[in-house]
Short mmCIF file of C-alpha atoms and ligand atoms in Angstrom, two decimals:
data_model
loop_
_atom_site.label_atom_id
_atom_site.label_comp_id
_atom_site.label_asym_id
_atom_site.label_seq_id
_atom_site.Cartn_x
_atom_site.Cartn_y
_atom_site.Cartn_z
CA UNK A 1 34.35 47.98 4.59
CA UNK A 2 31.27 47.67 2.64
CA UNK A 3 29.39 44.40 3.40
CA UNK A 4 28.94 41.92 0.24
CA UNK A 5 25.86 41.24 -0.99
CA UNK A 6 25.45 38.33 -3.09
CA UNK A 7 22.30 37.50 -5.56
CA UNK A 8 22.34 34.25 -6.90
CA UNK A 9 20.36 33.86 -10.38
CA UNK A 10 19.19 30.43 -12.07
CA UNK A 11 18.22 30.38 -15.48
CA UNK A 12 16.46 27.88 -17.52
CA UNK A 13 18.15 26.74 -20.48
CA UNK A 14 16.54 28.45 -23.30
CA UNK A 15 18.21 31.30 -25.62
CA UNK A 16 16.22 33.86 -23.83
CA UNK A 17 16.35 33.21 -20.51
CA UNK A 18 20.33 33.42 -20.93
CA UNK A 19 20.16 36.63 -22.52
CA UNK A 20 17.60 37.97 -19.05
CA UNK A 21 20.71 36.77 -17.12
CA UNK A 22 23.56 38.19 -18.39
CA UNK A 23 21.42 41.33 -18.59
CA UNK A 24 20.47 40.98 -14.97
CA UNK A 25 23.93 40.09 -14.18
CA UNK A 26 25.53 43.43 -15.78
CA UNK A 27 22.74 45.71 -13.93
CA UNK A 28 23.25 43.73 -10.13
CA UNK A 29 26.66 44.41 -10.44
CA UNK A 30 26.72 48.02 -11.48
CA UNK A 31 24.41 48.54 -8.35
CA UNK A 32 26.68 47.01 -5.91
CA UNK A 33 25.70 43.07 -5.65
CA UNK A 34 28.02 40.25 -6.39
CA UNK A 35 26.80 37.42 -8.86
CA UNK A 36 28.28 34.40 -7.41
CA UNK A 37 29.00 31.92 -10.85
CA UNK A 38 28.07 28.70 -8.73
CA UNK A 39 24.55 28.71 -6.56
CA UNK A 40 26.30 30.19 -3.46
CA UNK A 41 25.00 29.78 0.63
CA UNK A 42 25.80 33.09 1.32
CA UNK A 43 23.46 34.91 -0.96
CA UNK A 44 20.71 37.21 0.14
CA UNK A 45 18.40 36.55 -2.35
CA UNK A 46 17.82 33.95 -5.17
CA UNK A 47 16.77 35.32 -8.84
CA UNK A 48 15.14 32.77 -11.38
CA UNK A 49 14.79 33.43 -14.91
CA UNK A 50 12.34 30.94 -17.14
CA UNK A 51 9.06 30.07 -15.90
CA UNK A 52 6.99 27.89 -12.41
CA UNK A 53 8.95 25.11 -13.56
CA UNK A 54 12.41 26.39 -13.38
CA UNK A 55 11.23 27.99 -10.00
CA UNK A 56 10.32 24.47 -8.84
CA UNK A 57 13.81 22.79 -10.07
CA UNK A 58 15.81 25.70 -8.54
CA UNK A 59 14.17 25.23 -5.48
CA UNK A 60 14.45 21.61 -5.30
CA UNK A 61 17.83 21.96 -6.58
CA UNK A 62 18.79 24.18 -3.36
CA UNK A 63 17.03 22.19 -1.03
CA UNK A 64 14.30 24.91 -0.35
CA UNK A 65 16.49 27.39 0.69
CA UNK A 66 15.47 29.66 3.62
CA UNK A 67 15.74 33.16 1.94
CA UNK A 68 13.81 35.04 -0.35
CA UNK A 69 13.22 33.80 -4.26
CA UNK A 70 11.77 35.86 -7.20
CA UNK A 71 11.01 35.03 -10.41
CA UNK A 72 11.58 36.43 -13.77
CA UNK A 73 8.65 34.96 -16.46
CA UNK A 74 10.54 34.59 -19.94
CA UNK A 75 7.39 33.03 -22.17
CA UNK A 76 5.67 30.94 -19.71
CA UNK A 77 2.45 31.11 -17.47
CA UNK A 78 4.66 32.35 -14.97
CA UNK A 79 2.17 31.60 -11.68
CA UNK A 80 4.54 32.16 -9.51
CA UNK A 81 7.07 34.65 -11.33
CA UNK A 82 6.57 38.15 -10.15
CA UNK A 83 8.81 39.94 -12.51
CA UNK A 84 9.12 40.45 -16.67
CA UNK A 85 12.01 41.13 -18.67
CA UNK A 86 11.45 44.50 -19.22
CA UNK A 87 10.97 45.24 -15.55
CA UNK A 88 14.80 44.59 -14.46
CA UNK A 89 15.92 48.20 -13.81
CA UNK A 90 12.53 48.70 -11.11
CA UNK A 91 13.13 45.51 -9.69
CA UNK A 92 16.02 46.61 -8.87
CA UNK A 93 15.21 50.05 -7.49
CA UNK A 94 12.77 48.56 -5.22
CA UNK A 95 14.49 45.52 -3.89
CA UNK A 96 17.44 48.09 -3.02
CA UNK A 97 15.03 50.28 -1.43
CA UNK A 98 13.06 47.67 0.55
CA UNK A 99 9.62 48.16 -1.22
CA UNK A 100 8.74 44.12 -1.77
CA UNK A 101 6.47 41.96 0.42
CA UNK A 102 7.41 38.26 1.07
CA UNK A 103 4.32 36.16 0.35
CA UNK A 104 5.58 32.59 2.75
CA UNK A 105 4.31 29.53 0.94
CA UNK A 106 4.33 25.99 2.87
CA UNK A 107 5.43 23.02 1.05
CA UNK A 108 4.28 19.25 1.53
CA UNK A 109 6.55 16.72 2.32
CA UNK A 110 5.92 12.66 1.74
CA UNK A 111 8.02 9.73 3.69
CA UNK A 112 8.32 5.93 2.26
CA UNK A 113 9.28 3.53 3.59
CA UNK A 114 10.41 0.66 1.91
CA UNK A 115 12.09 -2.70 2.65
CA UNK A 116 15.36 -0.44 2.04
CA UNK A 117 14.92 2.18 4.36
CA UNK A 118 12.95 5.64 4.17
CA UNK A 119 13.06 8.69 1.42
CA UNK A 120 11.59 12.03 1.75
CA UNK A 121 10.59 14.26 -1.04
CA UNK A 122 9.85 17.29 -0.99
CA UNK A 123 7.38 19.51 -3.54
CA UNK A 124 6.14 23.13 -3.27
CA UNK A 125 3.05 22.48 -5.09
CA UNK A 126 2.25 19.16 -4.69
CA UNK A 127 3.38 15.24 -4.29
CA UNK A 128 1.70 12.81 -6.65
CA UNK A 129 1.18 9.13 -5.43
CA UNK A 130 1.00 6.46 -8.57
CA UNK A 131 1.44 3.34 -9.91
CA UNK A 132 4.81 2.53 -11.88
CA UNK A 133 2.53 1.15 -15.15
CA UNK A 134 -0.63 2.11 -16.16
CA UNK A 135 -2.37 -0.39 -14.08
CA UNK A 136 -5.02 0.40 -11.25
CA UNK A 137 -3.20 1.63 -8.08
CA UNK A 138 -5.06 0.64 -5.05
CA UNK A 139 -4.13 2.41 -1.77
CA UNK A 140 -5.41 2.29 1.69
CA UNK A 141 -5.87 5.59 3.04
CA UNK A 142 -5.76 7.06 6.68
CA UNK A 143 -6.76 10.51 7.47
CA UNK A 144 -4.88 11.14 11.26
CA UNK A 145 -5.51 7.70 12.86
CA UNK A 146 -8.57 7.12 10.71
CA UNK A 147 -8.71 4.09 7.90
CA UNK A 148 -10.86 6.02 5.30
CA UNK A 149 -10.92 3.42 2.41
CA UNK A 150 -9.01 1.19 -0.22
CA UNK A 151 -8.76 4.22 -3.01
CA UNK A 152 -8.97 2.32 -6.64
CA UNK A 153 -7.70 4.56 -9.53
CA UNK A 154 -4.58 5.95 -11.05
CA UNK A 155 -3.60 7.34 -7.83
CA UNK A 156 -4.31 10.93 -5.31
CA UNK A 157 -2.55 13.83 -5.56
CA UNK A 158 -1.72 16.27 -1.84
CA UNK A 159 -1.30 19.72 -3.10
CA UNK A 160 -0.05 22.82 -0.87
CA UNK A 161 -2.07 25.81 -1.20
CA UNK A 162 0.05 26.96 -3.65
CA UNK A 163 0.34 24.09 -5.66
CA UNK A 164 -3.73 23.81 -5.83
CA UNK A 165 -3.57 26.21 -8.96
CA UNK A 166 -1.33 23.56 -10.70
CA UNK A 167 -1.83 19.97 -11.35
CA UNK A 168 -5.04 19.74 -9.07
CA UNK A 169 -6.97 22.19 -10.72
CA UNK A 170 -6.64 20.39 -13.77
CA UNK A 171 -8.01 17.19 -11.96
CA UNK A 172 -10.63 19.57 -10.96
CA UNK A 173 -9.59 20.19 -7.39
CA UNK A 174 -10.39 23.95 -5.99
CA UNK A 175 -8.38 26.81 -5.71
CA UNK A 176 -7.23 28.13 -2.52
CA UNK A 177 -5.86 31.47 -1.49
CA UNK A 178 -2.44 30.46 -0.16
CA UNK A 179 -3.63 32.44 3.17
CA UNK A 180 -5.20 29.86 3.93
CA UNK A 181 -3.43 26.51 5.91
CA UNK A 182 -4.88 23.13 4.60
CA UNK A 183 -3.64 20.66 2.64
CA UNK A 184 -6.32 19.16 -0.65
CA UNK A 185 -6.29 15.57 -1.38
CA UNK A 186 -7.41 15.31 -4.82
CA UNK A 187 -8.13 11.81 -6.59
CA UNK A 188 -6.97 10.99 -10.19
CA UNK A 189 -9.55 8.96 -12.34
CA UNK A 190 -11.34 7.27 -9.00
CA UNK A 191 -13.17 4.11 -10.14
CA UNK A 192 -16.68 4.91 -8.18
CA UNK A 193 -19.04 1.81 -9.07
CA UNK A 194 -20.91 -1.02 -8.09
CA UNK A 195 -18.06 -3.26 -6.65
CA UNK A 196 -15.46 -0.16 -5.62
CA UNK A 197 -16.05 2.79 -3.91
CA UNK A 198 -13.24 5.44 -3.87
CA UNK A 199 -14.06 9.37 -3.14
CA UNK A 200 -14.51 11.83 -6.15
CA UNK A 201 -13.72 14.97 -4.49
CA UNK A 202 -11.18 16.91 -2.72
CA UNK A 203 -10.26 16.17 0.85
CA UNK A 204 -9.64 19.12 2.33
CA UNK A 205 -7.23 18.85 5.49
CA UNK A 206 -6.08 20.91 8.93
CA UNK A 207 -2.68 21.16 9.00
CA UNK A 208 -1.48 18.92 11.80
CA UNK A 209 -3.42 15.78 10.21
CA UNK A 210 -1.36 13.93 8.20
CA UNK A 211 -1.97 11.57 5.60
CA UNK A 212 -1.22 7.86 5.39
CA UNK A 213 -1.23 5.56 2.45
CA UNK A 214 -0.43 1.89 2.25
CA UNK A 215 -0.56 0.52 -1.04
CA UNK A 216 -1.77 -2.62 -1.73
CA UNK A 217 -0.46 -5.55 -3.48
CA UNK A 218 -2.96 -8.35 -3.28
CA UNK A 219 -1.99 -11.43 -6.46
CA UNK A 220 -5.74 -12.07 -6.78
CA UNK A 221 -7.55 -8.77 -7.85
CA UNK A 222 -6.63 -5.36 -9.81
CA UNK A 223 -3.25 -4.88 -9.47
CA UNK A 224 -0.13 -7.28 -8.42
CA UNK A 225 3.28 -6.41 -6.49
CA UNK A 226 3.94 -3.42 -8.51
CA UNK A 227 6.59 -0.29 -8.18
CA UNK A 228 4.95 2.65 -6.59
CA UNK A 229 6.02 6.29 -8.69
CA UNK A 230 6.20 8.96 -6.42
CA UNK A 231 6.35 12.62 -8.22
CA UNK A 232 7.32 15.82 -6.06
CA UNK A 233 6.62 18.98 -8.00
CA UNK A 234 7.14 17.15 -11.48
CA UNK A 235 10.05 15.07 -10.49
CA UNK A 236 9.47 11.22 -10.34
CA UNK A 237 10.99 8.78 -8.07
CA UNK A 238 9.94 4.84 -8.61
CA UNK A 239 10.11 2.99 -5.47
CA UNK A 240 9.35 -0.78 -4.80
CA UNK A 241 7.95 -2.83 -2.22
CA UNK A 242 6.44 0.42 -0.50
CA UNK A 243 4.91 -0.51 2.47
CA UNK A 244 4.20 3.30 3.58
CA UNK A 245 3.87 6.47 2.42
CA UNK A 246 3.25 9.70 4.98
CA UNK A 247 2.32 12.64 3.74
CA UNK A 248 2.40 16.24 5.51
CA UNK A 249 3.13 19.69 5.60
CA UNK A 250 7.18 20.36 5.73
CA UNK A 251 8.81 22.82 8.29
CA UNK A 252 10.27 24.45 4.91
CA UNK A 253 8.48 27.71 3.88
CA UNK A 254 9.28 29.25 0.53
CA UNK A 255 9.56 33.35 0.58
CA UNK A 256 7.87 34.26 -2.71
CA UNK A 257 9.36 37.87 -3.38
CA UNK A 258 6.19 39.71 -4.11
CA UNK A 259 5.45 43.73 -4.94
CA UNK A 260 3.26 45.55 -2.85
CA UNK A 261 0.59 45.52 -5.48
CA UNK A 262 0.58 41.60 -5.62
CA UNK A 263 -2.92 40.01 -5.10
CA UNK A 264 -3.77 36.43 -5.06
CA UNK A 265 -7.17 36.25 -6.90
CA UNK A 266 -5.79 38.85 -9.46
CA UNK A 267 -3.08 36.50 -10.31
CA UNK A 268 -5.74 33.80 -10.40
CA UNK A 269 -8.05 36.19 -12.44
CA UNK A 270 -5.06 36.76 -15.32
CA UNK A 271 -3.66 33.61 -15.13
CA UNK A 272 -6.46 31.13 -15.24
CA UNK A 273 -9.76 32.28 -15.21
P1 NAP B 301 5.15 21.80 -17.05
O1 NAP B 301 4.70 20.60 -17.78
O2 NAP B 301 5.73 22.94 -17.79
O3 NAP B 301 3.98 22.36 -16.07
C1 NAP B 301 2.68 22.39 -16.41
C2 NAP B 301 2.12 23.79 -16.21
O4 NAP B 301 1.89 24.04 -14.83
C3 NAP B 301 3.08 24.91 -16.69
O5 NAP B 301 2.32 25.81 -17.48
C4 NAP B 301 3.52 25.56 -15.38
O6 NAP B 301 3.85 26.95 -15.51
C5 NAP B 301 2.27 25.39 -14.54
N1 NAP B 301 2.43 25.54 -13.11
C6 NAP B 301 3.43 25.07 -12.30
N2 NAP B 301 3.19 25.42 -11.03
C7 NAP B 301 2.02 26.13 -11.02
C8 NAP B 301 1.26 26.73 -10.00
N3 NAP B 301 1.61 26.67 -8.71
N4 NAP B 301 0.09 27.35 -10.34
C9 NAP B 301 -0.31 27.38 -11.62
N5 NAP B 301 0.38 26.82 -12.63
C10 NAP B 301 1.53 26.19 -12.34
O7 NAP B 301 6.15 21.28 -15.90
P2 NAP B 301 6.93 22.19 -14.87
O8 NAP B 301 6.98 23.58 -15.42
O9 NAP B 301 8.14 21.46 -14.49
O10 NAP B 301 5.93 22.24 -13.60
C11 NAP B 301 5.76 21.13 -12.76
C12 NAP B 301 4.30 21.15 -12.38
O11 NAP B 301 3.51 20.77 -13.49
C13 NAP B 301 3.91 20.15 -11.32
O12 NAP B 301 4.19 20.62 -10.03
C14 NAP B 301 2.43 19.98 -11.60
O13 NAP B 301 1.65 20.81 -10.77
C15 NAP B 301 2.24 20.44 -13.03
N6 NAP B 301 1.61 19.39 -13.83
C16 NAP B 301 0.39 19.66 -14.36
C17 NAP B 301 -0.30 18.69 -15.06
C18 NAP B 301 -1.65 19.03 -15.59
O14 NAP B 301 -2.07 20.18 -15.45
N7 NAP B 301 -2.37 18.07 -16.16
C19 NAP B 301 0.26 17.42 -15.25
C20 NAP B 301 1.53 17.18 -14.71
C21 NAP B 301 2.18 18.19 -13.99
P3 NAP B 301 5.12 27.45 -16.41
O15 NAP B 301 4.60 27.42 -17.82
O16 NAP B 301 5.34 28.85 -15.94
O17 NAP B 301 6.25 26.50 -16.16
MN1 MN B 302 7.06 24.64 -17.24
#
């Protein structure tokens, strides 16, 4: 008996990317795959239709699942989406016939712990570390064992490799080929004057140094007991009475489906440049 091979497909909500997956759907099934209608464990392969953000929530939404995920850009920037509507019928061609590359992306991971307990999130791109209100957050920062400083500002950002074409390049933090292993620490608004002193660049770390941030909550100066928002690849988690945050790379790697052709600084190159 012929072995089943399942592909699951997640699509955003929009007219359009509907219409991609009931297209894809129809063409899987005439060559051979099964279309689970619930996000199944047993699949082979993960399809997303819509654009880096509905890559991101299917991702979260499966836990970072350990086989390979490709996405279909309906209308979007589409960073991380490999595949266009019109390109269905080769897609599938190749994938039957083996002729993909997986590009493996790490992902960051960040622990609190609170007077409740601890709570990990988890974010392919980046976690975000903020005050609740718009007040100034102030955090004390460790690099490995090392106290760096009492950070003043709206808060630091850790970005994966792959996430440093995101959110921290708009805070001006670099780009970096996803090749590479480090994690960037990337401030948002420091306040850098006379009576504070918090960096105004990128951090870049190795990846077995971790990162750890106590926030601060001292009644006399900037900012007083306030919740701590915590945002993993655009979803946002308020916590209170944080008394730790650790921040790392995650044993979860993400297997970007990528064709042959696929080049880093081209993508960069079309994309943002
Ligand atoms: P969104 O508001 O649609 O995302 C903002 C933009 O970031 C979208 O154009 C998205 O692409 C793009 N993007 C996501 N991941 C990327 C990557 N690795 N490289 C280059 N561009 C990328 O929200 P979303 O779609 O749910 O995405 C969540 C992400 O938004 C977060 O992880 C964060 O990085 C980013 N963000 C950016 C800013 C900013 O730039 N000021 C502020 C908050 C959050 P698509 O159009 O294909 O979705
Ligand atoms: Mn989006």
């Amino acid at each position: 008996m012929d072995e089943i091979r399942k592909v699951n497909i997640f699509a955003n909500e929009e007219a359009n990317s509907r219409t991609v997956k009931k297209r894809l759907k129809t063409k899987l099934e005439k060559a051979g795959f099964t279309v689970p209608a619930e996000l199944d464990a047993g699949a082979e392969l993960i399809v997303c239709i819509g654009g880096d953000g509905s890559l991101l929530t299917a991702l979260a939404a499966l836990d970072f699942p350990d086989i390979p995920i490709v996405g279909v850009n309906t209308g979007h920037l589409g960073f991380f989406q490999e595949l266009r509507p019109g390109g269905l019928d080769e897609f599938i061609f190749r994938y039957k016939e083996k002729q993909y590359v997986i590009q493996e992306l790490k992902t960051v991971k960040a622990e609190m712990v609170t007077d409740d307990g601890a709570t990990v999130a988890k974010g392919l791109n980046e976690i975000v570390i903020r005050g609740a209100r718009s007040h100034v957050t102030q955090l004390n920062i460790f690099i490995g064992e090392s106290f760096i400083e009492t950070f003043r500002g709206d808060g630091i950002l850790v970005a994966s490799p792959a996430g440093s074409t995101a959110y921290n390049y708009a805070l001006g933090g670099s780009i970096v080929d996803p090749r590479l292993d480090l994690l960037q620490v990337t401030p948002i608004a420091p306040i850098n004057n006379s009576a504070y002193r918090s960096f105004t660049s990128s951090l870049l770390l190795p990846p077995h140094l971790s990162l750890n941030v106590f926030p601060e909550f001292s009644r006399n100066t900037l900012n007083k007991d306030e919740d701590i928002l915590i945002t993993a690849d655009g979803a946002e988690r308020t916590f209170s009475h944080v008394r730790q945050i650790h921040i790392g790379f995650s044993a979860e790697r993400v297997q970007l489906l990528r064709f042959a052709h696929y080049d880093f600084w081209n993508k960069v190159k079309e994309k943002l440049l």
